[in-house]
Amino acid sequence: QVQLVESGGGLVQAGGSLRLSCAASRISFSYYYDMGWYRQAPGKQRELVAVLSSGGATNYADSVKGRFTISRDNAKNTVYLQMNSLKIEDTAVYYCNAHRRVSGDDYWGQGTQVTVSS
């Protein structure tokens, strides 16, 4: 069974940084998986934070542009989200997603909590 396991969340002060990791098992990133990070704050819908296509294209939510960077290591089957200059409004549960467009396969991690304090 495919598993995506996020790590790296935690409590950080505003202005600080965190690096999230998502390790995938039983899938290979090299097989045309787009990898993304989403987040869901209390009382809000889940929203896209960043996506990195299998071809290397990136897309970011306007709210995180210039502060967050998504990257991947295909050899390690791991995708990362470097988050700098964190704001209180970045507080949410962050989820990793793997999506394969050719087949429609779609997988989610269990989420990792990021809390930004003032």
mmCIF file of N, CA and C in Angstrom:
data_model
loop_
_atom_site.group_PDB
_atom_site.id
_atom_site.type_symbol
_atom_site.label_atom_id
_atom_site.label_comp_id
_atom_site.label_asym_id
_atom_site.label_seq_id
_atom_site.Cartn_x
_atom_site.Cartn_y
_atom_site.Cartn_z
ATOM 1 N N GLN A 1 0.839 -1.187 0.000
ATOM 2 C CA GLN A 1 0.000 0.000 0.000
ATOM 3 C C GLN A 1 0.883 1.248 0.000
ATOM 4 N N VAL A 2 0.474 2.210 -0.810
ATOM 5 C CA VAL A 2 1.233 3.449 -0.901
ATOM 6 C C VAL A 2 1.115 4.225 0.407
ATOM 7 N N GLN A 3 2.239 4.763 0.841
ATOM 8 C CA GLN A 3 2.236 5.597 2.042
ATOM 9 C C GLN A 3 3.010 6.873 1.787
ATOM 10 N N LEU A 4 2.454 7.973 2.259
ATOM 11 C CA LEU A 4 3.155 9.244 2.286
ATOM 12 C C LEU A 4 3.241 9.657 3.745
ATOM 13 N N VAL A 5 4.453 9.892 4.217
ATOM 14 C CA VAL A 5 4.644 10.221 5.622
ATOM 15 C C VAL A 5 5.318 11.575 5.732
ATOM 16 N N GLU A 6 4.573 12.523 6.304
ATOM 17 C CA GLU A 6 5.115 13.869 6.484
ATOM 18 C C GLU A 6 5.851 13.976 7.810
ATOM 19 N N SER A 7 6.808 14.866 7.852
ATOM 20 C CA SER A 7 7.516 15.166 9.090
ATOM 21 C C SER A 7 8.043 16.583 9.013
ATOM 22 N N GLY A 8 8.462 17.097 10.160
ATOM 23 C CA GLY A 8 9.074 18.412 10.184
ATOM 24 C C GLY A 8 8.194 19.526 10.713
ATOM 25 N N GLY A 9 6.946 19.222 10.981
ATOM 26 C CA GLY A 9 6.075 20.245 11.531
ATOM 27 C C GLY A 9 6.437 20.559 12.965
ATOM 28 N N GLY A 10 5.805 21.597 13.492
ATOM 29 C CA GLY A 10 6.076 21.973 14.871
ATOM 30 C C GLY A 10 5.642 23.376 15.161
ATOM 31 N N LEU A 11 6.128 23.873 16.273
ATOM 32 C CA LEU A 11 5.814 25.226 16.727
ATOM 33 C C LEU A 11 7.004 26.129 16.452
ATOM 34 N N VAL A 12 6.723 27.267 15.833
ATOM 35 C CA VAL A 12 7.790 28.204 15.490
ATOM 36 C C VAL A 12 7.262 29.619 15.660
ATOM 37 N N GLN A 13 8.149 30.527 15.983
ATOM 38 C CA GLN A 13 7.745 31.929 16.103
ATOM 39 C C GLN A 13 7.618 32.569 14.725
ATOM 40 N N ALA A 14 6.797 33.564 14.663
ATOM 41 C CA ALA A 14 6.652 34.311 13.411
ATOM 42 C C ALA A 14 8.011 34.824 12.958
ATOM 43 N N GLY A 15 8.250 34.672 11.656
ATOM 44 C CA GLY A 15 9.537 35.054 11.092
ATOM 45 C C GLY A 15 10.518 33.910 10.992
ATOM 46 N N GLY A 16 10.177 32.802 11.640
ATOM 47 C CA GLY A 16 11.054 31.651 11.643
ATOM 48 C C GLY A 16 10.881 30.768 10.420
ATOM 49 N N SER A 17 11.561 29.631 10.448
ATOM 50 C CA SER A 17 11.564 28.708 9.308
ATOM 51 C C SER A 17 11.311 27.283 9.772
ATOM 52 N N LEU A 18 10.737 26.523 8.880
ATOM 53 C CA LEU A 18 10.569 25.088 9.059
ATOM 54 C C LEU A 18 10.769 24.419 7.710
ATOM 55 N N ARG A 19 11.183 23.168 7.765
ATOM 56 C CA ARG A 19 11.303 22.379 6.541
ATOM 57 C C ARG A 19 10.492 21.108 6.713
ATOM 58 N N LEU A 20 9.489 20.966 5.884
ATOM 59 C CA LEU A 20 8.666 19.765 5.898
ATOM 60 C C LEU A 20 9.226 18.754 4.914
ATOM 61 N N SER A 21 9.100 17.493 5.289
ATOM 62 C CA SER A 21 9.501 16.404 4.409
ATOM 63 C C SER A 21 8.335 15.450 4.221
ATOM 64 N N CYS A 22 8.297 14.837 3.063
ATOM 65 C CA CYS A 22 7.273 13.834 2.764
ATOM 66 C C CYS A 22 7.969 12.662 2.086
ATOM 67 N N ALA A 23 8.025 11.564 2.793
ATOM 68 C CA ALA A 23 8.666 10.369 2.264
ATOM 69 C C ALA A 23 7.606 9.416 1.743
ATOM 70 N N ALA A 24 7.816 8.958 0.524
ATOM 71 C CA ALA A 24 6.843 8.073 -0.111
ATOM 72 C C ALA A 24 7.378 6.652 -0.188
ATOM 73 N N SER A 25 6.492 5.724 0.056
ATOM 74 C CA SER A 25 6.864 4.318 -0.097
ATOM 75 C C SER A 25 5.905 3.650 -1.066
ATOM 76 N N ARG A 26 6.436 2.703 -1.822
ATOM 77 C CA ARG A 26 5.663 1.905 -2.780
ATOM 78 C C ARG A 26 5.186 2.703 -3.991
ATOM 79 N N ILE A 27 5.694 3.883 -4.166
ATOM 80 C CA ILE A 27 5.554 4.564 -5.453
ATOM 81 C C ILE A 27 6.914 5.144 -5.781
ATOM 82 N N SER A 28 7.110 5.384 -7.052
ATOM 83 C CA SER A 28 8.359 5.979 -7.484
ATOM 84 C C SER A 28 8.062 7.326 -8.109
ATOM 85 N N PHE A 29 8.678 8.362 -7.564
ATOM 86 C CA PHE A 29 8.445 9.698 -8.079
ATOM 87 C C PHE A 29 8.778 9.813 -9.557
ATOM 88 N N SER A 30 9.662 8.977 -10.018
ATOM 89 C CA SER A 30 10.083 9.084 -11.404
ATOM 90 C C SER A 30 8.981 8.664 -12.376
ATOM 91 N N TYR A 31 7.937 8.013 -11.881
ATOM 92 C CA TYR A 31 6.848 7.572 -12.738
ATOM 93 C C TYR A 31 5.739 8.623 -12.811
ATOM 94 N N TYR A 32 6.129 9.832 -13.172
ATOM 95 C CA TYR A 32 5.183 10.877 -13.557
ATOM 96 C C TYR A 32 4.225 11.298 -12.453
ATOM 97 N N TYR A 33 4.759 11.373 -11.241
ATOM 98 C CA TYR A 33 3.942 11.871 -10.150
ATOM 99 C C TYR A 33 4.181 13.366 -9.957
ATOM 100 N N ASP A 34 3.099 14.100 -9.914
ATOM 101 C CA ASP A 34 3.151 15.481 -9.458
ATOM 102 C C ASP A 34 3.055 15.454 -7.936
ATOM 103 N N MET A 35 3.910 16.222 -7.275
ATOM 104 C CA MET A 35 3.923 16.245 -5.818
ATOM 105 C C MET A 35 3.490 17.610 -5.325
ATOM 106 N N GLY A 36 2.631 17.594 -4.325
ATOM 107 C CA GLY A 36 2.138 18.867 -3.833
ATOM 108 C C GLY A 36 2.035 18.907 -2.325
ATOM 109 N N TRP A 37 1.993 20.122 -1.827
ATOM 110 C CA TRP A 37 1.717 20.378 -0.425
ATOM 111 C C TRP A 37 0.431 21.196 -0.339
ATOM 112 N N TYR A 38 -0.435 20.764 0.538
ATOM 113 C CA TYR A 38 -1.685 21.461 0.798
ATOM 114 C C TYR A 38 -1.747 21.750 2.298
ATOM 115 N N ARG A 39 -2.642 22.642 2.666
ATOM 116 C CA ARG A 39 -2.811 22.913 4.092
ATOM 117 C C ARG A 39 -4.281 23.185 4.396
ATOM 118 N N GLN A 40 -4.612 22.921 5.643
ATOM 119 C CA GLN A 40 -5.970 23.179 6.087
ATOM 120 C C GLN A 40 -5.927 23.776 7.479
ATOM 121 N N ALA A 41 -6.421 24.982 7.576
ATOM 122 C CA ALA A 41 -6.514 25.659 8.856
ATOM 123 C C ALA A 41 -7.879 25.375 9.476
ATOM 124 N N PRO A 42 -8.016 25.501 10.779
ATOM 125 C CA PRO A 42 -9.300 25.235 11.437
ATOM 126 C C PRO A 42 -10.421 26.076 10.837
ATOM 127 N N GLY A 43 -11.500 25.400 10.487
ATOM 128 C CA GLY A 43 -12.657 26.084 9.940
ATOM 129 C C GLY A 43 -12.530 26.508 8.496
ATOM 130 N N LYS A 44 -11.438 26.108 7.853
ATOM 131 C CA LYS A 44 -11.226 26.497 6.460
ATOM 132 C C LYS A 44 -11.080 25.263 5.580
ATOM 133 N N GLN A 45 -11.255 25.484 4.278
ATOM 134 C CA GLN A 45 -11.075 24.388 3.333
ATOM 135 C C GLN A 45 -9.593 24.126 3.094
ATOM 136 N N ARG A 46 -9.308 22.911 2.672
ATOM 137 C CA ARG A 46 -7.939 22.583 2.314
ATOM 138 C C ARG A 46 -7.558 23.379 1.075
ATOM 139 N N GLU A 47 -6.358 23.929 1.070
ATOM 140 C CA GLU A 47 -5.915 24.748 -0.050
ATOM 141 C C GLU A 47 -4.528 24.312 -0.519
ATOM 142 N N LEU A 48 -4.294 24.543 -1.795
ATOM 143 C CA LEU A 48 -2.998 24.258 -2.373
ATOM 144 C C LEU A 48 -1.976 25.255 -1.860
ATOM 145 N N VAL A 49 -0.816 24.741 -1.465
ATOM 146 C CA VAL A 49 0.300 25.588 -1.063
ATOM 147 C C VAL A 49 1.327 25.645 -2.182
ATOM 148 N N ALA A 50 1.733 24.477 -2.648
ATOM 149 C CA ALA A 50 2.756 24.417 -3.695
ATOM 150 C C ALA A 50 2.666 23.080 -4.392
ATOM 151 N N VAL A 51 2.994 23.067 -5.659
ATOM 152 C CA VAL A 51 3.017 21.829 -6.419
ATOM 153 C C VAL A 51 4.251 21.818 -7.299
ATOM 154 N N LEU A 52 4.821 20.644 -7.418
ATOM 155 C CA LEU A 52 5.984 20.427 -8.272
ATOM 156 C C LEU A 52 5.642 19.295 -9.219
ATOM 157 N N SER A 53 5.554 19.617 -10.483
ATOM 158 C CA SER A 53 5.149 18.605 -11.452
ATOM 159 C C SER A 53 6.282 17.628 -11.715
ATOM 160 N N SER A 54 5.922 16.515 -12.315
ATOM 161 C CA SER A 54 6.937 15.518 -12.663
ATOM 162 C C SER A 54 7.950 16.090 -13.636
ATOM 163 N N GLY A 55 7.542 17.099 -14.384
ATOM 164 C CA GLY A 55 8.452 17.731 -15.334
ATOM 165 C C GLY A 55 9.287 18.839 -14.742
ATOM 166 N N GLY A 56 9.039 19.158 -13.475
ATOM 167 C CA GLY A 56 9.857 20.152 -12.803
ATOM 168 C C GLY A 56 9.234 21.526 -12.664
ATOM 169 N N ALA A 57 8.041 21.715 -13.192
ATOM 170 C CA ALA A 57 7.380 23.014 -13.063
ATOM 171 C C ALA A 57 6.824 23.181 -11.656
ATOM 172 N N THR A 58 6.872 24.404 -11.166
ATOM 173 C CA THR A 58 6.355 24.686 -9.831
ATOM 174 C C THR A 58 5.222 25.697 -9.889
ATOM 175 N N ASN A 59 4.360 25.603 -8.902
ATOM 176 C CA ASN A 59 3.280 26.562 -8.775
ATOM 177 C C ASN A 59 3.042 26.782 -7.289
ATOM 178 N N TYR A 60 2.863 28.035 -6.914
ATOM 179 C CA TYR A 60 2.693 28.371 -5.504
ATOM 180 C C TYR A 60 1.439 29.202 -5.298
ATOM 181 N N ALA A 61 0.857 29.041 -4.144
ATOM 182 C CA ALA A 61 -0.217 29.953 -3.763
ATOM 183 C C ALA A 61 0.373 31.344 -3.624
ATOM 184 N N ASP A 62 -0.415 32.345 -3.967
ATOM 185 C CA ASP A 62 0.075 33.721 -3.885
ATOM 186 C C ASP A 62 0.552 34.068 -2.482
ATOM 187 N N SER A 63 -0.113 33.508 -1.502
ATOM 188 C CA SER A 63 0.194 33.845 -0.115
ATOM 189 C C SER A 63 1.561 33.355 0.348
ATOM 190 N N VAL A 64 2.158 32.433 -0.385
ATOM 191 C CA VAL A 64 3.449 31.871 0.046
ATOM 192 C C VAL A 64 4.576 32.149 -0.937
ATOM 193 N N LYS A 65 4.255 32.757 -2.056
ATOM 194 C CA LYS A 65 5.291 33.033 -3.058
ATOM 195 C C LYS A 65 6.411 33.878 -2.457
ATOM 196 N N GLY A 66 7.620 33.483 -2.752
ATOM 197 C CA GLY A 66 8.783 34.196 -2.232
ATOM 198 C C GLY A 66 9.200 33.758 -0.840
ATOM 199 N N ARG A 67 8.361 32.976 -0.184
ATOM 200 C CA ARG A 67 8.687 32.515 1.168
ATOM 201 C C ARG A 67 8.866 30.999 1.243
ATOM 202 N N PHE A 68 8.102 30.265 0.452
ATOM 203 C CA PHE A 68 8.149 28.802 0.486
ATOM 204 C C PHE A 68 8.797 28.284 -0.792
ATOM 205 N N THR A 69 9.472 27.152 -0.658
ATOM 206 C CA THR A 69 10.080 26.502 -1.811
ATOM 207 C C THR A 69 9.830 25.006 -1.745
ATOM 208 N N ILE A 70 9.302 24.472 -2.823
ATOM 209 C CA ILE A 70 9.072 23.032 -2.916
ATOM 210 C C ILE A 70 10.191 22.415 -3.739
ATOM 211 N N SER A 71 10.632 21.244 -3.299
ATOM 212 C CA SER A 71 11.688 20.539 -4.024
ATOM 213 C C SER A 71 11.486 19.040 -3.831
ATOM 214 N N ARG A 72 12.186 18.264 -4.618
ATOM 215 C CA ARG A 72 12.049 16.817 -4.515
ATOM 216 C C ARG A 72 13.391 16.152 -4.745
ATOM 217 N N ASP A 73 13.525 14.984 -4.148
ATOM 218 C CA ASP A 73 14.680 14.133 -4.367
ATOM 219 C C ASP A 73 14.138 12.802 -4.850
ATOM 220 N N ASN A 74 14.184 12.595 -6.152
ATOM 221 C CA ASN A 74 13.607 11.369 -6.715
ATOM 222 C C ASN A 74 14.320 10.123 -6.204
ATOM 223 N N ALA A 75 15.597 10.218 -5.979
ATOM 224 C CA ALA A 75 16.350 9.055 -5.516
ATOM 225 C C ALA A 75 15.888 8.621 -4.126
ATOM 226 N N LYS A 76 15.459 9.599 -3.319
ATOM 227 C CA LYS A 76 14.996 9.295 -1.969
ATOM 228 C C LYS A 76 13.477 9.213 -1.896
ATOM 229 N N ASN A 77 12.809 9.440 -3.024
ATOM 230 C CA ASN A 77 11.338 9.450 -3.021
ATOM 231 C C ASN A 77 10.801 10.392 -1.950
ATOM 232 N N THR A 78 11.385 11.546 -1.883
ATOM 233 C CA THR A 78 11.028 12.514 -0.845
ATOM 234 C C THR A 78 10.809 13.884 -1.471
ATOM 235 N N VAL A 79 9.779 14.557 -0.999
ATOM 236 C CA VAL A 79 9.509 15.926 -1.414
ATOM 237 C C VAL A 79 9.592 16.809 -0.174
ATOM 238 N N TYR A 80 10.067 18.028 -0.366
ATOM 239 C CA TYR A 80 10.301 18.936 0.737
ATOM 240 C C TYR A 80 9.523 20.236 0.540
ATOM 241 N N LEU A 81 9.247 20.891 1.630
ATOM 242 C CA LEU A 81 8.694 22.240 1.587
ATOM 243 C C LEU A 81 9.490 23.089 2.576
ATOM 244 N N GLN A 82 10.332 23.954 2.042
ATOM 245 C CA GLN A 82 11.076 24.881 2.875
ATOM 246 C C GLN A 82 10.201 26.106 3.093
ATOM 247 N N MET A 83 9.957 26.419 4.342
ATOM 248 C CA MET A 83 9.071 27.529 4.682
ATOM 249 C C MET A 83 9.869 28.566 5.469
ATOM 250 N N ASN A 84 10.017 29.735 4.895
ATOM 251 C CA ASN A 84 10.744 30.826 5.540
ATOM 252 C C ASN A 84 9.793 31.978 5.824
ATOM 253 N N SER A 85 10.228 32.864 6.683
ATOM 254 C CA SER A 85 9.440 34.056 7.031
ATOM 255 C C SER A 85 8.009 33.672 7.377
ATOM 256 N N LEU A 86 7.873 32.706 8.224
ATOM 257 C CA LEU A 86 6.546 32.186 8.558
ATOM 258 C C LEU A 86 5.694 33.239 9.244
ATOM 259 N N LYS A 87 4.408 33.194 8.923
ATOM 260 C CA LYS A 87 3.440 34.116 9.491
ATOM 261 C C LYS A 87 2.412 33.330 10.304
ATOM 262 N N ILE A 88 1.741 34.031 11.177
ATOM 263 C CA ILE A 88 0.725 33.380 12.006
ATOM 264 C C ILE A 88 -0.326 32.710 11.132
ATOM 265 N N GLU A 89 -0.655 33.342 10.026
ATOM 266 C CA GLU A 89 -1.675 32.781 9.135
ATOM 267 C C GLU A 89 -1.215 31.542 8.373
ATOM 268 N N ASP A 90 0.039 31.161 8.519
ATOM 269 C CA ASP A 90 0.508 29.900 7.936
ATOM 270 C C ASP A 90 0.171 28.706 8.835
ATOM 271 N N THR A 91 -0.343 28.978 10.001
ATOM 272 C CA THR A 91 -0.723 27.900 10.916
ATOM 273 C C THR A 91 -1.790 27.023 10.297
ATOM 274 N N ALA A 92 -1.502 25.731 10.225
ATOM 275 C CA ALA A 92 -2.423 24.779 9.599
ATOM 276 C C ALA A 92 -1.835 23.385 9.713
ATOM 277 N N VAL A 93 -2.651 22.427 9.335
ATOM 278 C CA VAL A 93 -2.140 21.071 9.108
ATOM 279 C C VAL A 93 -1.719 21.000 7.649
ATOM 280 N N TYR A 94 -0.502 20.560 7.422
ATOM 281 C CA TYR A 94 0.051 20.487 6.077
ATOM 282 C C TYR A 94 0.044 19.035 5.603
ATOM 283 N N TYR A 95 -0.475 18.856 4.394
ATOM 284 C CA TYR A 95 -0.618 17.523 3.817
ATOM 285 C C TYR A 95 0.210 17.393 2.542
ATOM 286 N N CYS A 96 0.799 16.252 2.405
ATOM 287 C CA CYS A 96 1.532 15.911 1.188
ATOM 288 C C CYS A 96 0.601 15.151 0.242
ATOM 289 N N ASN A 97 0.749 15.422 -1.036
ATOM 290 C CA ASN A 97 -0.080 14.764 -2.050
ATOM 291 C C ASN A 97 0.775 14.284 -3.200
ATOM 292 N N ALA A 98 0.453 13.094 -3.682
ATOM 293 C CA ALA A 98 1.091 12.558 -4.889
ATOM 294 C C ALA A 98 0.000 12.269 -5.899
ATOM 295 N N HIS A 99 0.137 12.826 -7.073
ATOM 296 C CA HIS A 99 -0.905 12.671 -8.091
ATOM 297 C C HIS A 99 -0.272 12.279 -9.415
ATOM 298 N N ARG A 100 -0.830 11.241 -10.008
ATOM 299 C CA ARG A 100 -0.337 10.774 -11.305
ATOM 300 C C ARG A 100 -1.420 11.028 -12.338
ATOM 301 N N ARG A 101 -1.199 11.998 -13.183
ATOM 302 C CA ARG A 101 -2.231 12.443 -14.105
ATOM 303 C C ARG A 101 -2.646 11.362 -15.094
ATOM 304 N N VAL A 102 -1.725 10.543 -15.569
ATOM 305 C CA VAL A 102 -2.056 9.582 -16.618
ATOM 306 C C VAL A 102 -3.015 8.507 -16.118
ATOM 307 N N SER A 103 -2.992 8.238 -14.829
ATOM 308 C CA SER A 103 -3.839 7.180 -14.286
ATOM 309 C C SER A 103 -4.891 7.702 -13.310
ATOM 310 N N GLY A 104 -4.712 8.929 -12.844
ATOM 311 C CA GLY A 104 -5.625 9.462 -11.842
ATOM 312 C C GLY A 104 -5.309 9.029 -10.431
ATOM 313 N N ASP A 105 -4.234 8.294 -10.248
ATOM 314 C CA ASP A 105 -3.851 7.867 -8.899
ATOM 315 C C ASP A 105 -3.597 9.101 -8.038
ATOM 316 N N ASP A 106 -4.090 9.047 -6.823
ATOM 317 C CA ASP A 106 -4.013 10.198 -5.938
ATOM 318 C C ASP A 106 -3.826 9.706 -4.506
ATOM 319 N N TYR A 107 -2.777 10.169 -3.858
ATOM 320 C CA TYR A 107 -2.459 9.707 -2.508
ATOM 321 C C TYR A 107 -2.193 10.898 -1.593
ATOM 322 N N TRP A 108 -2.561 10.703 -0.312
ATOM 323 C CA TRP A 108 -2.398 11.751 0.683
ATOM 324 C C TRP A 108 -1.660 11.216 1.908
ATOM 325 N N GLY A 109 -0.889 12.098 2.511
ATOM 326 C CA GLY A 109 -0.295 11.772 3.790
ATOM 327 C C GLY A 109 -1.263 12.064 4.917
ATOM 328 N N GLN A 110 -0.810 11.807 6.130
ATOM 329 C CA GLN A 110 -1.687 11.960 7.284
ATOM 330 C C GLN A 110 -1.694 13.394 7.818
ATOM 331 N N GLY A 111 -0.770 14.197 7.364
ATOM 332 C CA GLY A 111 -0.704 15.589 7.778
ATOM 333 C C GLY A 111 0.275 15.827 8.918
ATOM 334 N N THR A 112 0.824 17.026 8.932
ATOM 335 C CA THR A 112 1.709 17.439 10.009
ATOM 336 C C THR A 112 1.332 18.866 10.419
ATOM 337 N N GLN A 113 1.261 19.084 11.708
ATOM 338 C CA GLN A 113 0.806 20.368 12.217
ATOM 339 C C GLN A 113 1.935 21.396 12.205
ATOM 340 N N VAL A 114 1.627 22.556 11.671
ATOM 341 C CA VAL A 114 2.540 23.700 11.741
ATOM 342 C C VAL A 114 1.815 24.800 12.502
ATOM 343 N N THR A 115 2.427 25.266 13.559
ATOM 344 C CA THR A 115 1.848 26.335 14.369
ATOM 345 C C THR A 115 2.848 27.477 14.457
ATOM 346 N N VAL A 116 2.407 28.643 14.043
ATOM 347 C CA VAL A 116 3.253 29.830 14.084
ATOM 348 C C VAL A 116 2.709 30.766 15.152
ATOM 349 N N SER A 117 3.552 31.110 16.098
ATOM 350 C CA SER A 117 3.129 31.960 17.212
ATOM 351 C C SER A 117 3.708 33.362 17.077
ATOM 352 N N SER A 118 3.082 34.287 17.757
ATOM 353 C CA SER A 118 3.551 35.684 17.684
ATOM 354 C C SER A 118 4.690 35.931 18.660
#
